[in-house]
GROMACS .gro file of C-alpha atoms in nm:
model
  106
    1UNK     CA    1  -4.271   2.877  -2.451
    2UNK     CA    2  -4.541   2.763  -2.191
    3UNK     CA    3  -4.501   2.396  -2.329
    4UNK     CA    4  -4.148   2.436  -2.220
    5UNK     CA    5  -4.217   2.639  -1.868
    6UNK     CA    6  -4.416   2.283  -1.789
    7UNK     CA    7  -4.141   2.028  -1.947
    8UNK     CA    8  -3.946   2.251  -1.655
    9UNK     CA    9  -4.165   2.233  -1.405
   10UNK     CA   10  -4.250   1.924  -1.439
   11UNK     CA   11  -3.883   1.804  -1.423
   12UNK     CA   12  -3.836   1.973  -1.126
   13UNK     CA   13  -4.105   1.782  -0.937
   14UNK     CA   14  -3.975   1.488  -1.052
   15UNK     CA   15  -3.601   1.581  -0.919
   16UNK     CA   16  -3.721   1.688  -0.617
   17UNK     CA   17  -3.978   1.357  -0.516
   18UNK     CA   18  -3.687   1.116  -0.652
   19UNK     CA   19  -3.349   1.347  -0.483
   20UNK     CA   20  -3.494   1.257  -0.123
   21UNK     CA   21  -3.541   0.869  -0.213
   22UNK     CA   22  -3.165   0.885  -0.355
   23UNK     CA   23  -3.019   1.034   0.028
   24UNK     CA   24  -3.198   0.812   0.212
   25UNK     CA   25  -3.067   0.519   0.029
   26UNK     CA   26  -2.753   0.647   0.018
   27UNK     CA   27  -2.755   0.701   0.433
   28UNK     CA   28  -2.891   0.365   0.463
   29UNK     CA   29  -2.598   0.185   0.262
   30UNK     CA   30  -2.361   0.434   0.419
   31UNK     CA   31  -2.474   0.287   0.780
   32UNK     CA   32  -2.504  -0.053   0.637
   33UNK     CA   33  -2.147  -0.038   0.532
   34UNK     CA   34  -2.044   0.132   0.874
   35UNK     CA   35  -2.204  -0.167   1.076
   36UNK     CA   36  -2.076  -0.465   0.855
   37UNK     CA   37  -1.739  -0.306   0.924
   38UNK     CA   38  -1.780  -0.271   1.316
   39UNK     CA   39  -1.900  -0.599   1.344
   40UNK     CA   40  -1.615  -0.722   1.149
   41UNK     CA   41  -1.367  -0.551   1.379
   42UNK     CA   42  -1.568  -0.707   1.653
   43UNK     CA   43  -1.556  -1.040   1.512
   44UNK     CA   44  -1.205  -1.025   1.468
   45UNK     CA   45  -1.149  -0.945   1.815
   46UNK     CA   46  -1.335  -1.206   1.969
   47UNK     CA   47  -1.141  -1.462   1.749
   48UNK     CA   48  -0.787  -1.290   1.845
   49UNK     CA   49  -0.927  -1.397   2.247
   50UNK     CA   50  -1.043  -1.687   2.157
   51UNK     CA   51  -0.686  -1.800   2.058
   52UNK     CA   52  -0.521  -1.639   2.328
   53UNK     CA   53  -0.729  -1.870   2.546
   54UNK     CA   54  -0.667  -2.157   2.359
   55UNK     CA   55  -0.288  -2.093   2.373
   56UNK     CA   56  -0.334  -2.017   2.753
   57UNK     CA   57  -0.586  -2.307   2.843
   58UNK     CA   58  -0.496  -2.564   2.600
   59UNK     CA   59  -0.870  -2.590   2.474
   60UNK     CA   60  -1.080  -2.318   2.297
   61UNK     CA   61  -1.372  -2.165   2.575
   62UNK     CA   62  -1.737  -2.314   2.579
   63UNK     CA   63  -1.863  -1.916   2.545
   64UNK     CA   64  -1.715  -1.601   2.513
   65UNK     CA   65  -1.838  -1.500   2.874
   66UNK     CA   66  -1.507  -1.614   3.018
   67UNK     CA   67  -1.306  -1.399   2.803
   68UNK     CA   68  -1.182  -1.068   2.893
   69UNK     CA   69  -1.311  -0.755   2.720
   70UNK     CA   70  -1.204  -0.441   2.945
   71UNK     CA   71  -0.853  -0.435   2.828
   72UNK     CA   72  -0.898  -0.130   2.646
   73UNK     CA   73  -1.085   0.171   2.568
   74UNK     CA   74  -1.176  -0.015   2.223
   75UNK     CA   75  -1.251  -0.314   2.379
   76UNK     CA   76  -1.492  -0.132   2.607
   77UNK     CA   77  -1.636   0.055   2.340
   78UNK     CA   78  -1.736  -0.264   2.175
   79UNK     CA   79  -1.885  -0.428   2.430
   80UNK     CA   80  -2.249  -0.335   2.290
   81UNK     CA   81  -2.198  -0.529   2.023
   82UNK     CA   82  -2.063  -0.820   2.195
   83UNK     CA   83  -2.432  -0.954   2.213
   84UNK     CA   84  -2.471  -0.950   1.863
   85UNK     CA   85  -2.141  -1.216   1.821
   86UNK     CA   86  -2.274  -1.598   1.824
   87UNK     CA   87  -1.986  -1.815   1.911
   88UNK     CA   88  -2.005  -2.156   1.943
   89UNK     CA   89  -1.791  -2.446   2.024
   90UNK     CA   90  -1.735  -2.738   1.735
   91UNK     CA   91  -1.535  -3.059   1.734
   92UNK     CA   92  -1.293  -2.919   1.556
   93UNK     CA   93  -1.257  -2.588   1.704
   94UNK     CA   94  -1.527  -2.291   1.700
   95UNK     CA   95  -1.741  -2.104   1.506
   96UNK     CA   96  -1.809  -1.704   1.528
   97UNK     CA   97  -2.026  -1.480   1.345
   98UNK     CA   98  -2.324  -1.233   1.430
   99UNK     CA   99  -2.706  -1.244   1.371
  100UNK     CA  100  -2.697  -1.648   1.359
  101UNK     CA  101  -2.456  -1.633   1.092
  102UNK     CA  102  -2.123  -1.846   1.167
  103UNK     CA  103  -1.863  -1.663   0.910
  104UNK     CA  104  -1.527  -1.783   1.074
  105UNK     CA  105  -1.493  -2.172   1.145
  106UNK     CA  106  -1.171  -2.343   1.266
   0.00000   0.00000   0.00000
Protein backbone atom coordinates (compact mmCIF):
# COMPACT_ATOMS: atom_id res chain seq x y z
CA UNK A 1 0.00 0.00 0.00
CA UNK A 2 2.78 2.65 0.79
CA UNK A 3 4.65 1.46 -2.47
CA UNK A 4 1.53 2.54 -4.18
CA UNK A 5 0.79 5.95 -1.98
CA UNK A 6 4.47 6.92 -3.64
CA UNK A 7 3.80 5.48 -7.39
CA UNK A 8 0.82 8.29 -6.62
CA UNK A 9 2.63 10.79 -5.36
CA UNK A 10 5.15 10.61 -7.37
CA UNK A 11 2.88 10.84 -10.49
CA UNK A 12 1.42 13.72 -9.27
CA UNK A 13 4.66 15.70 -9.14
CA UNK A 14 5.38 14.71 -12.33
CA UNK A 15 1.76 16.00 -13.73
CA UNK A 16 2.02 18.95 -12.03
CA UNK A 17 6.01 20.13 -13.14
CA UNK A 18 5.12 18.91 -16.85
CA UNK A 19 0.98 20.48 -16.91
CA UNK A 20 2.58 24.12 -16.62
CA UNK A 21 5.27 23.42 -19.51
CA UNK A 22 2.18 22.01 -21.66
CA UNK A 23 0.01 25.76 -21.16
CA UNK A 24 2.71 27.71 -21.81
CA UNK A 25 3.43 26.04 -25.03
CA UNK A 26 0.14 25.86 -25.85
CA UNK A 27 -0.28 29.99 -25.22
CA UNK A 28 2.79 30.46 -27.11
CA UNK A 29 1.54 28.56 -30.38
CA UNK A 30 -1.89 29.99 -29.70
CA UNK A 31 -0.22 33.67 -30.06
CA UNK A 32 2.07 32.42 -32.69
CA UNK A 33 -0.87 31.38 -34.72
CA UNK A 34 -2.81 34.70 -33.80
CA UNK A 35 0.19 36.88 -35.18
CA UNK A 36 0.97 34.83 -38.45
CA UNK A 37 -2.71 35.44 -39.11
CA UNK A 38 -2.69 39.34 -38.42
CA UNK A 39 0.19 39.79 -40.34
CA UNK A 40 -1.32 37.91 -43.10
CA UNK A 41 -4.40 40.13 -43.08
CA UNK A 42 -1.94 42.93 -43.03
CA UNK A 43 -0.03 41.71 -45.85
CA UNK A 44 -2.94 41.26 -47.82
CA UNK A 45 -3.96 44.70 -47.35
CA UNK A 46 -0.97 46.36 -48.29
CA UNK A 47 -0.97 44.30 -51.60
CA UNK A 48 -4.87 45.18 -52.26
CA UNK A 49 -3.23 49.25 -52.11
CA UNK A 50 -0.55 48.50 -53.81
CA UNK A 51 -2.75 47.58 -56.87
CA UNK A 52 -5.11 50.19 -56.43
CA UNK A 53 -2.13 52.49 -56.97
CA UNK A 54 -0.89 50.78 -59.73
CA UNK A 55 -4.33 50.89 -61.44
CA UNK A 56 -4.52 54.64 -60.39
CA UNK A 57 -0.80 55.69 -61.21
CA UNK A 58 0.06 53.40 -63.92
CA UNK A 59 3.27 52.15 -61.98
CA UNK A 60 3.42 50.24 -58.63
CA UNK A 61 4.80 52.92 -55.54
CA UNK A 62 8.62 53.02 -54.60
CA UNK A 63 7.31 52.48 -50.66
CA UNK A 64 4.26 52.00 -49.00
CA UNK A 65 4.56 55.55 -47.30
CA UNK A 66 2.51 57.05 -50.11
CA UNK A 67 -0.32 54.80 -49.65
CA UNK A 68 -3.29 55.53 -47.68
CA UNK A 69 -4.04 53.63 -44.46
CA UNK A 70 -6.82 55.71 -42.46
CA UNK A 71 -9.66 54.55 -44.54
CA UNK A 72 -11.04 52.56 -41.89
CA UNK A 73 -11.27 51.63 -38.40
CA UNK A 74 -9.34 48.28 -39.51
CA UNK A 75 -7.02 49.99 -41.42
CA UNK A 76 -6.21 52.17 -38.42
CA UNK A 77 -6.07 49.40 -36.18
CA UNK A 78 -3.34 47.92 -38.24
CA UNK A 79 -1.24 50.54 -38.57
CA UNK A 80 1.19 49.09 -35.74
CA UNK A 81 2.00 46.53 -37.72
CA UNK A 82 2.57 48.40 -40.79
CA UNK A 83 6.34 48.64 -39.69
CA UNK A 84 6.73 45.14 -39.58
CA UNK A 85 5.64 44.87 -43.69
CA UNK A 86 8.96 45.09 -45.99
CA UNK A 87 7.89 46.09 -49.39
CA UNK A 88 10.03 46.59 -52.02
CA UNK A 89 9.99 47.56 -55.58
CA UNK A 90 11.34 44.82 -58.40
CA UNK A 91 11.62 44.99 -62.17
CA UNK A 92 8.89 43.15 -62.54
CA UNK A 93 6.60 44.44 -60.02
CA UNK A 94 7.04 44.24 -56.04
CA UNK A 95 7.73 42.20 -53.35
CA UNK A 96 5.92 42.21 -49.71
CA UNK A 97 6.41 40.26 -46.71
CA UNK A 98 7.33 40.97 -42.92
CA UNK A 99 10.50 40.38 -40.78
CA UNK A 100 12.81 40.47 -44.10
CA UNK A 101 10.86 37.80 -45.52
CA UNK A 102 9.39 38.67 -49.17
CA UNK A 103 6.29 36.01 -49.33
CA UNK A 104 4.23 37.73 -52.21
CA UNK A 105 6.23 38.64 -55.52
CA UNK A 106 4.60 39.95 -58.74
Amino acid sequence: MKSFRSIVAISGIAVLTVAPMLIVDSYKARKSRQEMSRMMAVKLLVVEKVEAYQRANSHYPDSIAVLSFTNSSQEIEMLPDLEKIRYRRTASGYAVGWDGVYGFSR
